[in-house]
Short mmCIF file of C-alpha atoms in Angstrom, two decimals:
data_model
loop_
_atom_site.label_atom_id
_atom_site.label_comp_id
_atom_site.label_asym_id
_atom_site.label_seq_id
_atom_site.Cartn_x
_atom_site.Cartn_y
_atom_site.Cartn_z
CA UNK A 230 141.38 131.39 -49.81
CA UNK A 231 138.82 128.94 -51.70
CA UNK A 232 139.51 127.99 -55.31
CA UNK A 233 137.17 127.91 -58.12
CA UNK A 234 137.08 126.95 -61.92
CA UNK A 235 134.89 128.28 -64.46
CA UNK A 236 134.80 127.87 -68.24
CA UNK A 237 134.04 130.78 -71.00
CA UNK A 238 135.04 131.72 -74.25
CA UNK A 239 133.30 134.84 -76.05
CA UNK A 240 133.63 136.08 -79.81
CA UNK A 241 131.95 138.97 -81.54
CA UNK A 242 129.81 139.87 -84.52
CA UNK A 243 130.67 139.44 -87.67
CA UNK A 244 133.40 141.78 -88.11
CA UNK A 245 135.74 140.76 -86.08
CA UNK A 246 137.22 137.57 -83.93
CA UNK A 247 140.46 135.35 -83.52
CA UNK A 248 143.49 133.89 -84.97
CA UNK A 249 146.06 130.62 -86.23
CA UNK A 250 145.71 127.39 -88.44
CA UNK A 251 147.91 124.71 -88.49
CA UNK A 252 145.91 122.28 -90.63
CA UNK A 253 143.69 124.01 -93.13
CA UNK A 254 144.32 126.84 -95.79
CA UNK A 255 141.88 129.13 -97.35
CA UNK A 256 140.17 128.63 -100.44
CA UNK A 257 139.45 132.00 -101.22
CA UNK A 258 137.24 130.54 -104.19
CA UNK A 259 134.96 129.05 -101.21
CA UNK A 260 134.02 132.59 -100.43
CA UNK A 261 134.15 135.81 -101.53
CA UNK A 262 135.73 139.33 -99.80
CA UNK A 263 133.18 141.14 -98.57
CA UNK A 264 133.18 144.47 -95.51
CA UNK A 265 130.16 145.28 -93.85
CA UNK A 266 130.60 148.94 -92.75
CA UNK A 267 127.88 149.05 -89.35
CA UNK A 268 128.40 151.17 -86.50
CA UNK A 269 130.03 148.74 -83.51
CA UNK A 270 127.50 148.62 -80.87
CA UNK A 271 128.15 148.16 -77.29
CA UNK A 272 126.75 145.02 -75.51
CA UNK A 273 127.42 146.08 -71.98
CA UNK A 274 124.25 146.77 -69.60
CA UNK A 275 125.80 149.73 -68.61
CA UNK A 276 125.46 150.97 -71.67
CA UNK A 277 122.00 149.69 -73.19
CA UNK A 278 119.05 148.19 -72.23
CA UNK A 279 118.03 145.30 -74.19
CA UNK A 280 114.97 145.93 -76.37
CA UNK A 281 111.94 143.90 -76.93
CA UNK A 282 112.07 141.96 -79.72
CA UNK A 283 108.97 141.01 -82.13
CA UNK A 284 108.85 137.32 -82.67
CA UNK A 285 109.60 137.50 -85.90
CA UNK A 286 112.66 139.67 -85.55
CA UNK A 287 113.65 136.18 -82.94
CA UNK A 288 112.91 133.94 -86.10
CA UNK A 289 115.42 136.12 -87.73
CA UNK A 290 118.14 136.21 -85.13
CA UNK A 291 117.80 132.49 -84.85
CA UNK A 292 118.04 131.86 -88.59
CA UNK A 293 121.44 129.77 -89.59
CA UNK A 294 122.27 128.77 -86.41
CA UNK A 295 123.38 125.54 -85.48
CA UNK A 296 121.09 122.74 -84.80
CA UNK A 297 123.34 121.02 -81.87
CA UNK A 298 122.72 118.64 -79.18
CA UNK A 299 125.23 117.68 -76.07
CA UNK A 300 127.43 114.41 -76.87
CA UNK A 301 127.38 114.92 -80.75
CA UNK A 302 129.97 115.78 -82.85
CA UNK A 303 131.09 117.82 -85.19
CA UNK A 304 132.99 116.35 -88.59
CA UNK A 305 132.72 112.98 -86.73
CA UNK A 306 135.46 114.53 -84.30
CA UNK A 307 134.78 117.36 -82.28
CA UNK A 308 132.42 115.97 -79.06
CA UNK A 309 129.87 119.52 -78.20
CA UNK A 310 130.07 119.64 -74.27
CA UNK A 311 128.59 122.86 -74.01
CA UNK A 312 127.60 126.53 -75.38
CA UNK A 313 130.45 128.48 -74.15
CA UNK A 314 128.91 131.97 -76.04
CA UNK A 315 126.86 132.81 -78.62
CA UNK A 316 126.36 135.96 -80.67
CA UNK A 317 125.19 137.20 -84.04
CA UNK A 318 128.08 135.76 -85.51
CA UNK A 319 126.68 132.38 -84.42
CA UNK A 320 127.94 129.97 -81.73
CA UNK A 321 130.59 129.04 -79.87
CA UNK A 322 130.91 125.67 -78.57
CA UNK A 323 132.64 123.89 -76.01
CA UNK A 324 134.74 120.72 -77.94
CA UNK A 325 136.34 117.49 -77.08
CA UNK A 326 139.03 116.75 -79.82
CA UNK A 327 138.85 113.28 -80.42
CA UNK A 328 141.97 113.24 -82.50
CA UNK A 329 143.96 115.28 -80.30
CA UNK A 330 143.83 113.05 -76.88
CA UNK A 331 140.41 115.00 -76.21
CA UNK A 332 142.04 118.14 -75.96
CA UNK A 333 139.20 120.89 -74.78
CA UNK A 334 139.12 123.49 -77.89
CA UNK A 335 136.36 126.24 -78.94
CA UNK A 336 134.66 125.56 -81.82
CA UNK A 337 132.98 128.56 -83.51
CA UNK A 338 130.26 127.77 -85.69
CA UNK A 339 129.45 130.51 -88.24
CA UNK A 340 126.01 130.96 -89.02
CA UNK A 341 124.50 129.50 -92.57
CA UNK A 342 123.85 133.35 -93.64
CA UNK A 343 125.94 135.20 -96.83
CA UNK A 344 127.11 138.03 -94.65
CA UNK A 345 128.39 136.06 -91.90
CA UNK A 346 129.84 133.30 -94.61
CA UNK A 347 131.34 136.65 -95.96
CA UNK A 348 132.65 137.99 -92.98
CA UNK A 349 134.20 134.47 -91.76
CA UNK A 350 136.45 134.28 -95.05
CA UNK A 351 137.85 138.30 -93.94
CA UNK A 352 138.55 136.14 -90.22
CA UNK A 353 140.25 133.52 -91.61
CA UNK A 354 142.38 135.21 -93.65
CA UNK A 355 143.91 137.32 -91.14
CA UNK A 356 144.07 134.97 -88.90
CA UNK A 357 146.07 132.82 -91.12
CA UNK A 358 148.18 136.00 -92.39
CA UNK A 359 149.10 136.40 -88.44
CA UNK A 360 150.04 132.76 -87.88
CA UNK A 361 152.46 133.05 -90.92
CA UNK A 362 154.01 136.17 -89.16
CA UNK A 363 154.00 134.87 -85.58
CA UNK A 364 157.21 132.22 -86.37
CA UNK A 365 158.16 131.77 -82.53
CA UNK A 366 154.29 132.05 -81.06
CA UNK A 367 154.40 135.24 -79.33
CA UNK A 368 152.09 137.78 -80.33
CA UNK A 369 149.43 136.59 -77.74
CA UNK A 370 146.61 136.78 -80.21
CA UNK A 371 144.50 133.59 -80.03
CA UNK A 372 145.54 130.64 -82.16
CA UNK A 373 143.44 129.16 -84.49
CA UNK A 374 143.86 125.83 -85.02
CA UNK A 375 142.03 125.05 -87.86
CA UNK A 376 138.61 125.63 -90.15
CA UNK A 377 136.15 123.54 -92.00
CA UNK A 378 133.27 123.08 -93.68
CA UNK A 379 130.77 120.42 -92.73
CA UNK A 380 127.21 119.44 -92.72
CA UNK A 381 125.50 119.24 -89.23
CA UNK A 382 121.80 118.58 -89.25
CA UNK A 383 121.20 118.63 -93.13
CA UNK A 384 122.96 122.69 -93.13
CA UNK A 385 126.12 123.23 -94.00
CA UNK A 386 128.35 125.38 -91.64
CA UNK A 387 131.62 126.91 -91.60
CA UNK A 388 133.71 125.85 -88.27
CA UNK A 389 136.44 127.65 -86.58
CA UNK A 390 138.33 125.66 -84.34
CA UNK A 391 140.19 128.02 -81.43
CA UNK A 392 142.60 126.94 -78.58
CA UNK A 393 140.27 127.09 -75.50
CA UNK A 394 140.38 129.88 -73.48
CA UNK A 395 138.73 131.74 -70.63
CA UNK A 396 136.75 134.47 -69.57
CA UNK A 397 136.90 137.82 -71.37
CA UNK A 398 137.94 140.88 -68.90
CA UNK A 399 134.77 142.46 -69.07
CA UNK A 400 132.94 139.54 -67.81
CA UNK A 401 135.41 138.94 -64.86
CA UNK A 402 135.10 142.62 -63.82
CA UNK A 403 131.03 142.30 -63.97
CA UNK A 404 131.10 138.99 -62.11
CA UNK A 405 133.36 140.94 -59.59
CA UNK A 406 130.41 143.20 -58.79
CA UNK A 407 132.56 145.89 -61.45
CA UNK A 408 135.39 145.89 -59.17
CA UNK A 409 138.86 146.75 -61.20
CA UNK A 410 141.92 144.55 -60.85
CA UNK A 411 145.22 145.39 -58.83
CA UNK A 412 147.45 147.96 -60.23
CA UNK A 413 150.05 144.99 -60.64
CA UNK A 414 147.23 142.99 -62.58
CA UNK A 415 146.93 145.73 -64.99
CA UNK A 416 150.39 146.60 -65.38
CA UNK A 417 150.54 142.39 -66.46
CA UNK A 418 147.40 142.95 -68.65
CA UNK A 419 148.60 146.19 -70.14
CA UNK A 420 152.29 144.97 -71.16
CA UNK A 421 150.80 142.09 -72.96
CA UNK A 422 148.22 144.36 -74.96
CA UNK A 423 150.74 146.64 -75.90
CA UNK A 424 152.56 143.46 -76.91
CA UNK A 425 150.22 141.96 -79.23
CA UNK A 426 148.95 145.14 -80.47
CA UNK A 427 152.49 146.10 -81.18
CA UNK A 428 152.73 143.07 -83.29
CA UNK A 429 149.88 143.47 -85.14
CA UNK A 430 151.06 147.23 -86.30
CA UNK A 431 154.37 145.53 -87.01
CA UNK A 432 152.65 143.88 -90.00
CA UNK A 433 150.44 146.93 -90.55
CA UNK A 434 147.36 146.03 -89.36
CA UNK A 435 145.10 147.67 -87.30
CA UNK A 436 142.83 145.45 -84.99
CA UNK A 437 140.08 148.53 -84.84
CA UNK A 438 137.80 147.05 -81.92
CA UNK A 439 140.08 146.87 -78.98
CA UNK A 440 137.88 146.85 -75.40
CA UNK A 441 137.67 143.97 -72.88
CA UNK A 442 135.30 141.96 -74.46
CA UNK A 443 137.97 141.13 -76.73
CA UNK A 444 140.87 139.96 -74.28
CA UNK A 445 140.70 136.43 -72.92
CA UNK A 446 142.35 134.86 -69.93
CA UNK A 447 143.70 131.99 -70.49
CA UNK A 448 142.22 130.80 -67.49
CA UNK A 449 139.24 130.81 -65.46
CA UNK A 450 140.51 129.95 -62.38
CA UNK A 451 140.10 132.49 -59.92
CA UNK A 452 140.70 132.56 -56.10
CA UNK A 453 138.57 134.56 -53.62
CA UNK A 454 139.71 136.91 -50.96
CA UNK A 455 138.61 136.21 -47.74
CA UNK A 456 138.29 140.07 -46.99
CA UNK A 457 136.87 141.64 -49.65
CA UNK A 458 135.21 138.55 -51.22
CA UNK A 459 136.58 139.78 -54.29
CA UNK A 460 137.41 137.38 -57.44
CA UNK A 461 141.52 137.17 -58.11
CA UNK A 462 142.06 135.53 -60.93
CA UNK A 463 144.96 132.80 -61.08
CA UNK A 464 146.66 133.75 -64.06
CA UNK A 465 146.80 137.03 -65.93
CA UNK A 466 148.15 135.30 -68.93
CA UNK A 467 145.83 136.92 -71.44
CA UNK A 468 144.90 136.89 -75.36
CA UNK A 469 143.79 139.26 -77.66
CA UNK A 470 140.58 138.13 -80.00
CA UNK A 471 138.46 139.77 -82.89
CA UNK A 472 140.04 140.18 -85.65
CA UNK A 473 137.77 140.06 -88.14
CA UNK A 474 136.98 143.93 -88.78
CA UNK A 475 141.04 144.35 -88.31
CA UNK A 476 142.09 146.18 -91.50
CA UNK A 477 145.78 146.48 -93.36
CA UNK A 478 147.28 149.70 -93.76
CA UNK A 479 146.62 149.44 -97.50
CA UNK A 480 142.84 148.75 -97.53
CA UNK A 481 140.47 151.39 -97.73
CA UNK A 482 139.41 152.55 -94.47
CA UNK A 483 135.76 152.59 -92.94
CA UNK A 484 134.78 155.76 -92.00
CA UNK A 485 133.72 154.03 -88.27
CA UNK A 486 135.78 152.10 -86.35
CA UNK A 487 135.85 150.58 -82.78
CA UNK A 488 133.17 150.51 -80.08
CA UNK A 489 131.93 153.54 -78.90
CA UNK A 490 133.70 154.02 -75.39
CA UNK A 491 137.18 153.27 -77.16
CA UNK A 492 136.60 155.09 -80.21
CA UNK A 493 139.27 157.60 -80.80
CA UNK A 494 138.48 161.78 -81.37
CA UNK A 495 139.77 161.67 -84.76
CA UNK A 496 137.46 158.57 -85.43
CA UNK A 497 134.40 160.48 -84.10
CA UNK A 498 135.35 163.68 -86.61
CA UNK A 499 135.97 162.14 -89.91
CA UNK A 500 139.55 162.54 -89.56
CA UNK A 501 142.40 159.59 -90.61
CA UNK A 502 142.53 156.92 -88.69
CA UNK A 503 145.18 154.50 -88.42
CA UNK A 504 147.38 152.87 -85.60
CA UNK A 505 147.38 155.57 -83.18
CA UNK A 506 143.49 155.02 -82.64
CA UNK A 507 144.40 151.40 -81.39
CA UNK A 508 146.39 153.20 -78.72
CA UNK A 509 143.72 155.38 -77.76
CA UNK A 510 141.38 152.73 -77.36
CA UNK A 511 144.13 151.00 -74.92
CA UNK A 512 144.29 154.08 -73.11
CA UNK A 513 140.68 153.57 -72.27
CA UNK A 514 140.88 150.14 -71.34
CA UNK A 515 143.54 150.38 -68.79
CA UNK A 516 141.96 153.07 -66.74
CA UNK A 517 138.85 150.85 -66.98
CA UNK A 518 140.73 147.73 -65.90
CA UNK A 519 141.94 149.86 -62.64
CA UNK A 520 138.60 151.34 -61.90
CA UNK A 521 136.02 148.57 -62.83
CA UNK A 522 133.78 151.37 -65.15
CA UNK A 523 134.06 152.83 -68.39
CA UNK A 524 136.55 155.94 -69.02
CA UNK A 525 133.67 157.41 -71.07
CA UNK A 526 130.21 156.70 -70.49
CA UNK A 527 128.38 158.04 -73.13
CA UNK A 528 126.03 157.43 -76.22
CA UNK A 529 126.54 160.14 -78.38
CA UNK A 530 129.13 162.39 -79.69
CA UNK A 531 129.27 165.92 -78.26
CA UNK A 532 128.97 164.41 -74.98
CA UNK A 533 132.05 161.88 -75.42
CA UNK A 534 134.12 164.82 -77.02
CA UNK A 535 132.69 167.25 -74.04
CA UNK A 536 133.92 164.03 -71.53
CA UNK A 537 137.42 163.72 -73.37
CA UNK A 538 137.79 167.50 -72.34
CA UNK A 539 136.81 167.38 -68.94
CA UNK A 540 138.73 163.89 -68.18
CA UNK A 541 141.78 165.24 -69.73
CA UNK A 542 141.81 168.58 -68.65
CA UNK A 543 142.36 170.29 -71.75
CA UNK A 544 140.08 171.60 -74.98
CA UNK A 545 140.60 170.68 -78.18
CA UNK A 546 143.36 172.13 -80.41
CA UNK A 547 142.22 175.11 -83.19
CA UNK A 548 144.16 173.42 -85.21
CA UNK A 549 142.55 169.99 -84.99
CA UNK A 550 138.99 171.51 -84.75
CA UNK A 551 139.80 173.38 -87.76
CA UNK A 552 141.07 170.14 -89.79
CA UNK A 553 137.92 168.42 -88.97
CA UNK A 554 135.69 171.71 -90.07
CA UNK A 555 137.58 171.70 -93.11
CA UNK A 556 135.14 169.81 -95.71
CA UNK A 557 132.41 171.49 -94.47
CA UNK A 558 133.56 175.10 -95.64
CA UNK A 559 132.03 175.21 -98.97
CA UNK A 560 129.09 172.65 -98.72
CA UNK A 561 126.81 173.25 -100.98
CA UNK A 562 123.23 173.11 -99.41
CA UNK A 563 124.51 172.91 -95.28
CA UNK A 564 127.75 174.63 -93.77
CA UNK A 565 127.19 177.38 -91.24
CA UNK A 566 123.97 179.88 -91.69
CA UNK A 567 124.81 183.60 -90.70
CA UNK A 568 124.22 182.51 -86.84
CA UNK A 569 126.80 180.35 -86.72
CA UNK A 570 124.46 177.14 -86.48
CA UNK A 571 124.70 173.91 -88.62
CA UNK A 572 121.94 174.26 -91.35
CA UNK A 573 122.33 170.20 -91.57
CA UNK A 574 122.37 168.42 -88.15
CA UNK A 575 123.06 164.67 -89.38
CA UNK A 576 124.95 163.09 -91.74
CA UNK A 577 123.46 159.91 -93.38
CA UNK A 578 123.80 157.71 -90.59
CA UNK A 579 121.81 159.10 -87.38
CA UNK A 580 124.01 157.91 -85.15
CA UNK A 581 127.04 160.35 -86.77
CA UNK A 582 127.30 163.70 -86.09
CA UNK A 583 129.05 165.64 -88.51
CA UNK A 584 131.83 168.38 -87.08
CA UNK A 585 130.06 171.41 -87.72
CA UNK A 586 127.43 169.92 -85.25
CA UNK A 587 129.99 169.74 -82.74
CA UNK A 588 132.26 172.58 -82.80
CA UNK A 589 131.57 176.34 -83.33
CA UNK A 590 132.69 177.29 -86.88
CA UNK A 591 133.83 181.18 -85.59
CA UNK A 592 135.34 179.76 -82.06
CA UNK A 593 136.84 176.81 -82.89
CA UNK A 594 136.03 175.46 -79.85
CA UNK A 595 133.29 172.74 -78.90
CA UNK A 596 129.61 173.50 -78.89
CA UNK A 597 129.05 172.57 -75.30
CA UNK A 598 127.31 172.80 -73.33
CA UNK A 599 124.99 174.98 -74.98
CA UNK A 600 124.34 172.03 -77.50
CA UNK A 601 124.10 169.44 -74.74
CA UNK A 602 121.12 167.30 -75.51
CA UNK A 603 119.85 167.71 -71.99
CA UNK A 604 121.09 169.22 -68.18
CA UNK A 605 121.63 165.88 -67.33
CA UNK A 606 124.00 165.48 -69.74
CA UNK A 607 125.73 168.43 -68.98
CA UNK A 608 125.55 166.99 -64.91
CA UNK A 609 126.98 163.90 -66.23
CA UNK A 610 129.90 165.37 -67.45
CA UNK A 611 130.33 167.79 -64.78
CA UNK A 612 130.74 164.87 -61.97
CA UNK A 613 133.03 163.07 -63.92
CA UNK A 614 136.49 162.95 -61.81
CA UNK A 615 139.68 163.99 -63.58
CA UNK A 616 142.19 161.71 -65.32
CA UNK A 617 144.43 161.95 -62.05
CA UNK A 618 141.39 161.05 -59.51
CA UNK A 619 140.68 158.13 -61.38
CA UNK A 620 144.36 157.07 -61.96
CA UNK A 621 146.09 157.89 -58.73
CA UNK A 622 149.77 156.16 -59.51
CA UNK A 623 151.96 158.76 -61.14
CA UNK A 624 153.61 156.35 -63.85
CA UNK A 625 150.31 154.81 -64.66
CA UNK A 626 148.65 157.85 -65.20
CA UNK A 627 151.31 159.52 -67.13
CA UNK A 628 151.28 156.88 -69.34
CA UNK A 629 147.77 156.92 -69.69
CA UNK A 630 147.62 160.31 -70.39
CA UNK A 631 150.70 159.81 -73.17
CA UNK A 632 148.53 157.38 -74.92
CA UNK A 633 145.27 159.45 -74.95
CA UNK A 634 146.40 162.75 -76.50
CA UNK A 635 143.79 164.40 -78.88
CA UNK A 636 146.47 164.50 -81.80
CA UNK A 637 147.08 161.41 -82.48
CA UNK A 638 150.73 161.64 -84.36
CA UNK A 639 151.56 162.88 -80.45
CA UNK A 640 150.42 159.77 -78.75
CA UNK A 641 152.68 157.29 -77.73
CA UNK A 642 153.52 154.02 -80.51
CA UNK A 643 152.73 150.59 -78.93
CA UNK A 644 156.98 149.90 -78.64
CA UNK A 645 157.13 153.36 -76.91
CA UNK A 646 154.39 152.50 -74.20
CA UNK A 647 155.92 149.57 -73.60
CA UNK A 648 159.48 151.03 -72.87
CA UNK A 649 157.48 153.27 -70.62
CA UNK A 650 158.85 153.56 -67.01
CA UNK A 651 155.57 152.25 -65.60
CA UNK A 652 156.69 149.15 -67.24
CA UNK A 653 160.47 149.19 -66.32
CA UNK A 654 162.26 148.29 -63.26
CA UNK A 655 166.03 147.37 -61.99
CA UNK A 656 165.30 143.41 -63.03
CA UNK A 657 163.55 144.32 -66.46
CA UNK A 658 165.30 145.91 -69.77
CA UNK A 659 163.82 147.76 -72.29
CA UNK A 660 161.35 145.95 -74.97
CA UNK A 661 163.18 145.60 -78.38
CA UNK A 662 161.52 145.48 -81.57
CA UNK A 663 161.92 141.53 -81.96
CA UNK A 664 158.61 140.75 -83.60
#
């Protein structure tokens, strides 16, 4: 086998990010605490084609970004090596720390735009909270080493310094021809993700945006199989990132969370969500890591729910449907007409469907396939294999099916999932709630 080495670090948009501080403390007066509510958009080529932008839009995209050159130092300490990643939040730079033996670090330069600076304050606050709770450094959440504000090229920026990590799991699969990982590798990834999420839930925090892009390999080293030419990671050690959108149990919960393809049914239906919504996202991720493809490849609510019923081979319960329809029972100026069709087709945000758009009020069933957006949408759902076909291993299939229950209270908790037989052998003991 031939061995390669690559470096990559990736971070998300302004409502998410990473974890841990050993130098600085958050000066809450420097930032205003502010939440942005925005539909999370997937970035994969399988999800959406990148639209063309005008020159004015391109200029707006560049607003507030750091101006940098290779070899320059930030804060007279962090020598810039190259760009490790870039997004709406700003730029992630691969740097060498001159005060810690030229240690390689990832420095996130937040865009000097108010909404991104506000989001950075939330991110820092959450990461420092997690750091304080992670006394044994076993949470598997990415470490925030420090943060600071400094002027660079005549512009003030906020910088977050993280441990340097490898590629995210989605990018690894993409560069591997969208092939998934071996079952043993998936088992290792799944166990670590459950441990990280269990830690978050134990401190009353929902991640809210779990997906392969937010899981980084600790090392980008890989070997190449001579038979299949597929890349095989040298290490399966991972870290969970992107905590900028994380929500505490006692905080106000936004209506919409998670990237579309990993969104739990209760979120789509506008019902209360909590820790089980993270578990649903993990179930979707686990299948994708095995197959290399999205479990629910869709862009719209009705098709998404139809895929759920088809893949999981069961309809939504009348109880769940009734709870989703309850807010519309006495709705003025909308509701349901005599022909049992919704009068108002959309909520304020066109990307969100209302429950009465999705379910028949009288029959308490999904309005599918009669309300499908197109015949191709119906065929798309019909062509999907069931979960048992996607996940042939019986123990793994059983684990995932129990994480993908429609009723959130019926899903496994992270701790229960860690004690599932899929993870246990004669040499391993059940996981205890020690975090």
